[in-house]
Amino acid sequence: MKLIVSSDIHNDFGMIYKIIELYKKERPDYIVILGDISEFGEIEKGLIKKLTEYINPNKILIIPGNHETSEDIELLEKIYKIRNLDKRYIIKDNFVLVGFGGADVLLNVIDEKEFEEFLNELKKKINDKYIILLTHIPPKGSISSLDISGSYALRKFIQNNDKVILNIHGHMHETGGLEDIINKAKILNVAREVKLVEIYDKKTKIK
């Protein structure tokens, strides 16, 4: 499975064009935008339309960051037919892609208890599939965010579940591109980055 992943675009058309060019070259299964596509909920005119001119909207997965609310993303889903993955999951082959938006500041603050309950309920439904966590916030204590920000619930779930093979997040612009390992999972920060992630069995390759 191939993913193009990005976060914290903040109305930057340059990043949108990078996504489009990489999509043309690699033809991934999904484009994943991990929140903060906007500036405080205001999205530049034509930003998402430009993506959908080149990419099937059904292949574009998006969650809110801390610059958008869940309602903002629901509206984008309705208008542009892209897929809102916030608090939802998609099964693809032997993998499950799990989305959870929000962070620890500004417009969309995560409720840690709700996050923990969501993850625990998810585990009951997905059997033995490998888990890919797509979040805006990093796990607490990760090198990928220099432990400046993070979710305790997310870290606990990764530490206690060997089936989690990857957590891709954004939020921390200063550490975009950094990686970490927690338990069996690779942690990748794609804030202000555009990355190709290839996943085969339990192995991940990042370009």
Short mmCIF file of C-alpha atoms in Angstrom, two decimals:
data_model
loop_
_atom_site.label_atom_id
_atom_site.label_comp_id
_atom_site.label_asym_id
_atom_site.label_seq_id
_atom_site.Cartn_x
_atom_site.Cartn_y
_atom_site.Cartn_z
CA MET A 1 0.00 0.00 0.00
CA LYS A 2 1.18 3.50 -0.86
CA LEU A 3 0.22 6.69 0.95
CA ILE A 4 1.12 10.31 0.30
CA VAL A 5 0.94 12.04 3.66
CA SER A 6 1.08 15.69 4.67
CA SER A 7 0.03 17.94 7.52
CA ASP A 8 -0.05 21.61 8.48
CA ILE A 9 -0.50 22.89 4.94
CA HIS A 10 -1.98 26.16 6.26
CA ASN A 11 -3.28 27.36 2.87
CA ASP A 12 0.10 26.81 1.17
CA PHE A 13 -0.54 26.17 -2.53
CA GLY A 14 3.12 25.16 -2.89
CA MET A 15 2.50 22.12 -0.72
CA ILE A 16 -0.66 21.30 -2.69
CA TYR A 17 1.36 21.32 -5.93
CA LYS A 18 3.98 19.04 -4.31
CA ILE A 19 1.22 16.57 -3.42
CA ILE A 20 -0.15 16.66 -6.96
CA GLU A 21 3.26 16.11 -8.58
CA LEU A 22 4.09 13.21 -6.27
CA TYR A 23 0.65 11.73 -6.93
CA LYS A 24 1.23 11.83 -10.69
CA LYS A 25 4.54 10.01 -10.24
CA GLU A 26 3.59 7.40 -7.64
CA ARG A 27 -0.19 6.83 -7.99
CA PRO A 28 -0.72 5.96 -4.30
CA ASP A 29 -3.78 4.32 -2.80
CA TYR A 30 -4.59 7.40 -0.72
CA ILE A 31 -3.64 11.01 -0.12
CA VAL A 32 -3.77 11.70 3.63
CA ILE A 33 -3.96 15.23 5.08
CA LEU A 34 -3.47 15.19 8.84
CA GLY A 35 -5.06 18.46 9.85
CA ASP A 36 -4.37 22.19 9.77
CA ILE A 37 -5.03 22.55 6.07
CA SER A 38 -6.46 25.98 6.99
CA GLU A 39 -5.59 29.04 9.06
CA PHE A 40 -8.02 29.12 11.98
CA GLY A 41 -10.75 27.48 9.89
CA GLU A 42 -10.35 29.81 6.89
CA ILE A 43 -9.40 27.88 3.74
CA GLU A 44 -7.90 29.65 0.74
CA LYS A 45 -10.25 29.69 -2.25
CA GLY A 46 -9.49 26.90 -4.71
CA LEU A 47 -7.09 25.02 -2.43
CA ILE A 48 -9.01 21.76 -2.18
CA LYS A 49 -10.55 22.15 -5.62
CA LYS A 50 -7.03 22.13 -7.06
CA LEU A 51 -6.39 18.73 -5.44
CA THR A 52 -9.64 17.28 -6.75
CA GLU A 53 -8.84 18.43 -10.29
CA TYR A 54 -6.05 15.83 -10.37
CA ILE A 55 -7.00 13.29 -7.71
CA ASN A 56 -10.19 11.28 -7.23
CA PRO A 57 -11.84 12.81 -4.11
CA ASN A 58 -12.52 9.30 -2.82
CA LYS A 59 -8.75 8.84 -2.47
CA ILE A 60 -8.30 11.98 -0.35
CA LEU A 61 -8.53 11.33 3.41
CA ILE A 62 -8.57 14.26 5.83
CA ILE A 63 -8.84 14.89 9.56
CA PRO A 64 -9.03 18.19 11.48
CA GLY A 65 -6.03 19.63 13.25
CA ASN A 66 -6.24 22.34 15.86
CA HIS A 67 -7.04 25.03 13.27
CA GLU A 68 -10.28 23.28 12.23
CA THR A 69 -13.25 21.77 14.00
CA SER A 70 -14.82 18.43 13.14
CA GLU A 71 -17.70 20.42 11.63
CA ASP A 72 -15.30 22.23 9.28
CA ILE A 73 -14.06 18.90 7.92
CA GLU A 74 -17.61 17.55 7.59
CA LEU A 75 -18.43 20.59 5.44
CA LEU A 76 -15.42 19.97 3.20
CA GLU A 77 -16.52 16.35 2.81
CA LYS A 78 -19.97 17.50 1.76
CA ILE A 79 -18.75 20.12 -0.73
CA TYR A 80 -15.78 18.35 -2.32
CA LYS A 81 -16.67 14.67 -1.70
CA ILE A 82 -13.33 14.03 -0.01
CA ARG A 83 -13.34 11.54 2.87
CA ASN A 84 -13.47 12.67 6.48
CA LEU A 85 -11.49 10.12 8.52
CA ASP A 86 -11.92 11.83 11.89
CA LYS A 87 -12.85 9.18 14.48
CA ARG A 88 -13.32 6.68 11.64
CA TYR A 89 -11.34 3.89 10.05
CA ILE A 90 -10.84 2.23 6.67
CA ILE A 91 -9.81 -1.39 6.14
CA LYS A 92 -7.43 -1.92 3.22
CA ASP A 93 -6.15 -5.45 2.68
CA ASN A 94 -4.48 -6.51 5.95
CA PHE A 95 -4.29 -2.97 7.32
CA VAL A 96 -6.66 -0.61 9.08
CA LEU A 97 -6.19 3.15 8.65
CA VAL A 98 -7.44 4.96 11.75
CA GLY A 99 -8.05 8.71 11.88
CA PHE A 100 -8.34 10.95 14.93
CA GLY A 101 -8.05 14.72 14.66
CA GLY A 102 -7.39 17.54 17.08
CA ALA A 103 -4.51 18.51 19.34
CA ASP A 104 -3.86 20.05 22.73
CA VAL A 105 -4.38 23.77 21.90
CA LEU A 106 -6.66 26.18 20.02
CA LEU A 107 -9.87 25.17 18.21
CA ASN A 108 -10.06 21.40 18.53
CA VAL A 109 -8.69 20.16 21.85
CA ILE A 110 -8.60 16.38 22.27
CA ASP A 111 -10.41 14.80 25.19
CA GLU A 112 -7.88 12.19 26.33
CA LYS A 113 -10.54 9.94 27.87
CA GLU A 114 -12.63 10.00 24.68
CA PHE A 115 -9.51 9.24 22.63
CA GLU A 116 -8.61 6.27 24.85
CA GLU A 117 -12.15 4.88 24.66
CA PHE A 118 -12.20 5.27 20.86
CA LEU A 119 -8.92 3.36 20.50
CA ASN A 120 -9.99 0.57 22.86
CA GLU A 121 -13.32 0.12 21.05
CA LEU A 122 -11.51 0.09 17.74
CA LYS A 123 -9.24 -2.74 18.85
CA LYS A 124 -12.28 -4.94 19.51
CA LYS A 125 -13.51 -4.50 15.92
CA ILE A 126 -10.43 -5.00 13.78
CA ASN A 127 -9.25 -8.47 14.78
CA ASP A 128 -5.68 -9.21 13.69
CA LYS A 129 -5.11 -6.45 11.15
CA TYR A 130 -2.10 -4.18 11.34
CA ILE A 131 -2.95 -0.70 12.61
CA ILE A 132 -1.85 2.59 11.04
CA LEU A 133 -2.74 5.55 13.25
CA LEU A 134 -3.30 8.82 11.37
CA THR A 135 -3.40 11.67 13.87
CA HIS A 136 -2.68 15.37 14.08
CA ILE A 137 -1.22 15.18 17.57
CA PRO A 138 1.92 13.11 18.27
CA PRO A 139 2.19 10.51 21.01
CA LYS A 140 3.46 11.96 24.28
CA GLY A 141 7.21 11.73 24.74
CA SER A 142 8.05 11.11 21.08
CA ILE A 143 11.34 12.25 19.57
CA SER A 144 9.28 13.24 16.51
CA SER A 145 7.92 16.20 18.50
CA LEU A 146 10.82 16.61 20.96
CA ASP A 147 8.21 15.94 23.68
CA ILE A 148 6.85 19.48 23.33
CA SER A 149 3.33 18.24 22.63
CA GLY A 150 1.56 14.91 22.69
CA SER A 151 -1.24 12.58 23.72
CA TYR A 152 -0.87 10.16 26.63
CA ALA A 153 -3.77 8.03 25.32
CA LEU A 154 -2.08 7.66 21.94
CA ARG A 155 1.27 6.67 23.45
CA LYS A 156 -0.36 4.17 25.82
CA PHE A 157 -2.21 2.49 22.94
CA ILE A 158 0.95 2.22 20.84
CA GLN A 159 2.98 0.85 23.75
CA ASN A 160 0.38 -1.79 24.60
CA ASN A 161 -0.45 -2.99 21.07
CA ASP A 162 2.08 -4.81 18.92
CA LYS A 163 -0.27 -4.59 15.92
CA VAL A 164 0.33 -0.84 15.66
CA ILE A 165 3.04 -0.57 13.00
CA LEU A 166 2.87 3.13 12.15
CA ASN A 167 1.70 6.45 13.58
CA ILE A 168 1.87 9.40 11.21
CA HIS A 169 1.18 12.81 12.73
CA GLY A 170 1.73 16.54 12.26
CA HIS A 171 1.23 19.55 14.55
CA MET A 172 4.86 20.30 15.43
CA HIS A 173 6.19 22.32 12.49
CA GLU A 174 9.68 22.63 13.98
CA THR A 175 10.24 18.86 13.93
CA GLY A 176 8.60 17.94 10.62
CA GLY A 177 10.39 14.98 9.05
CA LEU A 178 11.63 13.49 12.34
CA GLU A 179 11.01 9.81 13.11
CA ASP A 180 10.87 7.70 16.25
CA ILE A 181 10.12 4.13 17.32
CA ILE A 182 7.68 3.27 20.10
CA ASN A 183 7.17 -0.44 20.77
CA LYS A 184 6.74 -1.99 17.29
CA ALA A 185 5.56 1.24 15.64
CA LYS A 186 7.43 3.74 13.54
CA ILE A 187 6.41 7.32 14.39
CA LEU A 188 6.64 9.94 11.61
CA ASN A 189 6.05 13.69 11.81
CA VAL A 190 4.88 15.13 8.47
CA ALA A 191 4.16 18.69 9.63
CA ARG A 192 4.95 21.03 6.70
CA GLU A 193 6.19 17.98 4.77
CA VAL A 194 4.97 15.87 1.84
CA LYS A 195 6.08 12.23 2.18
CA LEU A 196 5.53 8.98 0.33
CA VAL A 197 5.01 6.04 2.68
CA GLU A 198 5.08 2.49 1.31
CA ILE A 199 3.75 -0.26 3.56
CA TYR A 200 4.31 -3.95 2.82
CA ASP A 201 3.39 -6.53 5.43
CA LYS A 202 4.82 -5.00 8.64
CA LYS A 203 7.54 -3.00 6.91
CA THR A 204 7.35 0.70 6.08
CA LYS A 205 9.48 2.71 3.69
CA ILE A 206 9.45 6.51 3.83
CA LYS A 207 10.60 8.78 0.99
#
